[in-house]
Amino acid sequence: MGMQPKKPALWIKDPLAILAVGAERGIVVQDDRIVELVAAGRHPTTPDVATYEAGDRVVLPGLINTHHHFYQTLTRAVPAAINRELFPWLQALYPIWAGLTPHALDLAMTVAMAELMLSGCTTTTDHHYVFPAGLEDSIDIEVAAAQRLGLRVLLTRGSMNLSQRDGGLPPDSVVQDEDTILADSERLVRRYHQSGAGAMVQIALAPCSPFSVTTSLMRSTADLAGRLNVRLHTHLAETEDENRFCQEKYHCRPLDYLEDCGWLSERVWLAHGIHFTDDEIKRLARAGTTIAHCPCSNQTLASGACPVCAMEEAGVRIGLGVDGSASNDGSNLMQEVRAAFLLQRSRYGVTRVSHRDALRWATAGSAACTGRTDIGEIAVGKMADLALFGLDELRFSGSGDPLAALVLCGAHRADRVMVGGRWIVEDGEIPGLDLAALIMRHSAAARVLQSGR
Ligand SMILES: [Zn+2]
């Protein structure tokens, strides 16, 4: 009585290629973990394995997305924001975002996560900081959507409390007061945050940026994150406009301001990190602060290019993020790997940046940004989070090295994706999700939002 029959272990057998050492014949997954790597010429020692034939698949650790704004899938390629840099781009979009509804938000989040999953993503963060009246439970809606889809998430309770009336950038209708923000942050952490290996839902705290949040809220958020032992996230060093804003308002550079607020620590991962000096990069490395590199967004907004190699050589860990869908405007993490590869290679040359570096940023590097050691790598004891790609599309025809082909030929769609031992994408589709219906409902919601009705 009471003995649950154990689910048989699964041997993902003889992959075409795999991003792991000593796993030429594949890996064995039991429950939610990787329990065995099978080297060339060997068979699994795990008893009673079922088999998944992976002979025409390239196997990667599941990709990890370290920066996004899911709600922005409702405002892709908005005419008023096209061809603008960050500050005027934001000013064109804030009034539209002020009209978000719970229904539209649920659709937006589902669309963003579905896009990510189909591109090989197994863990994502999201930075949600727009809380107009009626959207107080945005993060609750988001947790429910993630749980429906089976994606591993690190959702942030974002915030803005410095509006136009106080010299900030956002309109008054999308900000909240400090007490409301802190109380809701604590509520969300206590309700949803799981700690330890295998966590499916984690919560972090994420004031939007130095130009939309007060110093008091920056400091109190860092204190609260320390007390609750959760991670901290914000945008930093994205544009020259931001440097000017900091100089004028706080008489220092963004990183000095961050440090003054108690934010220069290993608890923090920062989106963008473009405009840092060599000395600032050393300070980031000493503190253990990590960076989410967002190459597509940075190129779209002409913000500049993150000095990824200089940072890694100084000891700063780098992850990848697709960023919000108003500045990318897609959520394809595999394409982001290629974008990072191209941008950084053009900056640093062929000997310093390879396709393997770009894949490492999206996996082990991104895991460091999320503060986790149980994901981002194919090794015994790690979570069974995997992305499998086929090379049977036209774009791969004639390719030699399968791992290089994913990046160089432009892989964009995973064939199978596994999170914690469970397939969440099968044959290029999300089981149980009617994509055509989702696109119809989401497009309709976006039309209503953009028309301001
Ligand atoms: Zn962002």
XYZ file of N, CA and C in Angstrom, residues 163-255:
279
model
N 6.807 59.545 -11.203
C 6.108 59.884 -12.442
C 6.413 61.321 -12.846
N 5.776 61.737 -13.932
C 6.025 63.075 -14.496
C 5.879 64.175 -13.457
N 4.924 63.999 -12.552
C 4.674 65.049 -11.556
C 5.887 65.223 -10.641
N 6.735 64.181 -10.506
C 7.929 64.278 -9.646
C 9.231 64.308 -10.447
N 9.140 64.578 -11.742
C 10.359 64.678 -12.558
C 10.785 63.361 -13.193
N 9.926 62.339 -13.112
C 10.239 61.058 -13.752
C 9.682 61.007 -15.167
N 9.838 59.864 -15.816
C 9.428 59.724 -17.214
C 7.987 59.231 -17.397
N 7.502 58.244 -16.592
C 6.170 57.681 -16.849
C 5.026 58.608 -16.416
N 3.846 58.464 -17.061
C 2.678 59.239 -16.626
C 2.204 58.796 -15.240
N 1.471 59.678 -14.562
C 1.049 59.414 -13.175
C 0.186 58.157 -13.050
N -0.570 57.802 -14.113
C -1.563 56.721 -13.994
C -0.953 55.323 -13.942
N 0.345 55.158 -14.238
C 0.912 53.796 -14.240
C 1.841 53.546 -13.045
N 1.948 54.497 -12.121
C 2.840 54.302 -10.970
C 2.027 54.014 -9.705
N 2.708 53.464 -8.692
C 2.081 53.202 -7.396
C 2.928 53.842 -6.311
N 2.386 53.925 -5.071
C 3.201 54.491 -3.995
C 4.059 53.409 -3.341
N 5.083 53.860 -2.629
C 6.095 52.950 -2.084
C 5.509 51.888 -1.152
N 4.609 52.293 -0.255
C 4.043 51.324 0.696
C 3.276 50.217 -0.016
N 2.488 50.601 -1.024
C 1.718 49.615 -1.802
C 2.659 48.631 -2.487
N 3.715 49.178 -3.079
C 4.676 48.335 -3.810
C 5.360 47.339 -2.876
N 5.812 47.826 -1.731
C 6.547 46.949 -0.799
C 5.634 45.878 -0.202
N 4.412 46.275 0.137
C 3.482 45.303 0.729
C 3.155 44.204 -0.280
N 2.918 44.602 -1.537
C 2.579 43.599 -2.545
C 3.795 42.717 -2.874
N 4.991 43.308 -2.850
C 6.212 42.523 -3.094
C 6.327 41.411 -2.061
N 6.130 41.768 -0.809
C 6.252 40.774 0.266
C 5.151 39.712 0.151
N 3.940 40.155 -0.172
C 2.834 39.201 -0.352
C 3.172 38.171 -1.436
N 3.689 38.650 -2.565
C 3.975 37.747 -3.692
C 5.091 36.758 -3.362
N 6.133 37.238 -2.686
C 7.232 36.333 -2.318
C 6.712 35.260 -1.383
N 5.952 35.672 -0.364
C 5.453 34.686 0.609
C 4.497 33.701 -0.033
N 3.726 34.154 -1.012
C 2.723 33.292 -1.620
C 3.321 32.328 -2.656
N 4.263 32.819 -3.475
C 4.668 32.023 -4.636
C 6.123 31.557 -4.665
N 7.024 32.237 -3.989
C 8.453 31.960 -4.185
C 8.852 30.601 -3.613
N 9.430 29.766 -4.480
C 9.969 28.472 -4.035
C 11.487 28.606 -3.994
N 12.110 28.085 -2.945
C 13.570 28.147 -2.910
C 14.124 26.739 -3.100
N 15.404 26.678 -3.437
C 16.050 25.375 -3.561
C 15.952 24.780 -4.953
N 16.656 23.652 -5.147
C 16.732 22.994 -6.453
C 15.342 22.573 -6.922
N 15.111 22.707 -8.222
C 13.858 22.250 -8.812
C 12.715 23.246 -8.728
N 12.957 24.427 -8.145
C 11.880 25.415 -8.027
C 11.292 25.705 -9.404
N 9.953 25.741 -9.485
C 9.290 26.057 -10.761
C 8.889 27.527 -10.819
N 8.591 28.120 -9.654
C 8.211 29.538 -9.612
C 9.064 30.248 -8.578
N 9.771 31.275 -9.015
C 10.492 32.130 -8.081
C 10.089 33.581 -8.335
N 10.212 34.384 -7.301
C 9.869 35.809 -7.392
C 11.113 36.624 -7.062
N 11.355 37.683 -7.841
C 12.408 38.648 -7.529
C 11.775 40.035 -7.503
N 12.512 41.010 -6.984
C 11.997 42.377 -6.892
C 12.740 43.258 -7.895
N 11.992 44.157 -8.578
C 12.596 44.809 -9.741
C 12.057 46.213 -10.025
N 12.506 47.212 -9.250
C 12.179 48.599 -9.620
C 12.603 48.822 -11.078
N 11.826 49.585 -11.837
C 12.023 49.608 -13.291
C 13.386 50.146 -13.710
N 13.755 51.335 -13.209
C 15.019 51.962 -13.623
C 15.249 53.206 -12.775
N 16.478 53.735 -12.765
C 16.741 54.928 -11.952
C 15.875 56.124 -12.341
N 15.369 56.148 -13.589
C 14.590 57.314 -13.997
C 13.085 57.133 -13.824
N 12.664 56.081 -13.136
C 11.225 55.912 -12.894
C 10.911 55.488 -11.456
N 11.954 55.498 -10.586
C 11.789 55.033 -9.208
C 12.545 55.987 -8.270
N 12.004 56.234 -7.078
C 12.684 57.111 -6.117
C 13.852 56.381 -5.437
N 14.789 57.164 -4.903
C 15.918 56.594 -4.157
C 15.417 55.797 -2.960
N 14.405 56.329 -2.309
C 13.841 55.645 -1.142
C 13.335 54.251 -1.521
N 12.643 54.139 -2.657
C 12.125 52.822 -3.069
C 13.263 51.884 -3.484
N 14.293 52.421 -4.139
C 15.456 51.580 -4.479
C 16.033 50.961 -3.204
N 16.227 51.797 -2.182
C 16.848 51.309 -0.941
C 15.944 50.332 -0.202
N 14.657 50.684 -0.065
C 13.765 49.811 0.709
C 13.542 48.480 -0.013
N 13.592 48.500 -1.354
C 13.441 47.241 -2.104
C 14.652 46.335 -1.872
N 15.849 46.928 -1.857
C 17.059 46.121 -1.591
C 16.996 45.525 -0.181
N 16.540 46.321 0.787
C 16.405 45.809 2.167
C 15.427 44.638 2.212
N 14.297 44.804 1.538
C 13.264 43.760 1.562
C 13.774 42.481 0.890
N 14.479 42.634 -0.230
C 15.014 41.452 -0.928
C 16.009 40.713 -0.038
N 16.814 41.469 0.719
C 17.758 40.846 1.645
C 17.023 40.078 2.741
N 15.991 40.696 3.273
C 15.229 40.071 4.358
C 14.515 38.810 3.871
N 13.977 38.839 2.644
C 13.221 37.691 2.118
C 14.118 36.716 1.352
N 15.389 37.088 1.169
C 16.357 36.291 0.405
C 15.879 35.969 -1.005
N 15.535 37.033 -1.742
C 15.192 36.879 -3.160
C 16.078 37.803 -3.988
N 16.065 37.605 -5.312
C 16.964 38.371 -6.177
C 16.403 39.736 -6.538
N 17.319 40.575 -7.027
C 16.992 41.956 -7.392
C 17.360 42.193 -8.855
N 16.520 42.965 -9.536
C 16.742 43.205 -10.967
C 16.332 44.628 -11.318
N 17.047 45.232 -12.253
C 16.617 46.513 -12.825
C 17.349 46.737 -14.136
N 16.939 47.797 -14.847
C 17.666 48.220 -16.057
C 18.806 49.128 -15.629
N 19.981 48.980 -16.237
C 21.049 49.948 -15.954
C 22.027 50.073 -17.105
N 22.534 51.306 -17.250
C 23.559 51.621 -18.257
C 23.103 51.231 -19.656
N 21.846 51.576 -19.968
C 21.303 51.239 -21.287
C 21.603 52.334 -22.307
N 21.512 53.605 -21.899
C 21.679 54.696 -22.879
C 22.478 55.865 -22.295
N 22.926 56.727 -23.201
C 23.592 57.963 -22.775
C 22.590 58.910 -22.105
N 21.321 58.850 -22.537
C 20.277 59.659 -21.891
C 20.218 59.369 -20.394
N 20.370 58.082 -20.071
C 20.310 57.673 -18.665
C 21.495 58.260 -17.885
N 22.683 58.252 -18.507
C 23.848 58.873 -17.858
C 23.578 60.339 -17.553
N 23.011 61.052 -18.555
C 22.719 62.478 -18.367
C 21.697 62.671 -17.262
N 20.651 61.824 -17.256
C 19.609 61.920 -16.225
C 20.227 61.767 -14.832
N 21.094 60.770 -14.690
C 21.722 60.513 -13.388
C 22.614 61.681 -12.966
N 23.393 62.206 -13.909
C 24.267 63.342 -13.598
C 23.447 64.533 -13.119
N 22.354 64.813 -13.847
C 21.555 65.991 -13.502
C 20.817 65.812 -12.192
N 20.235 64.626 -11.986
C 19.388 64.431 -10.806
C 20.178 64.006 -9.570
N 21.195 63.159 -9.771
C 21.901 62.611 -8.598
C 23.386 62.998 -8.556
N 23.853 63.699 -9.591
C 25.248 64.172 -9.656
C 26.261 63.025 -9.580
N 25.932 61.913 -10.225
C 26.872 60.788 -10.292
C 26.495 59.920 -11.488
N 27.292 58.889 -11.742
C 26.976 57.969 -12.832
C 26.017 56.869 -12.332
N 25.310 56.198 -13.268
C 24.322 55.196 -12.838
C 24.867 54.143 -11.866
N 26.093 53.663 -12.090
C 26.589 52.607 -11.194
C 26.887 53.154 -9.788
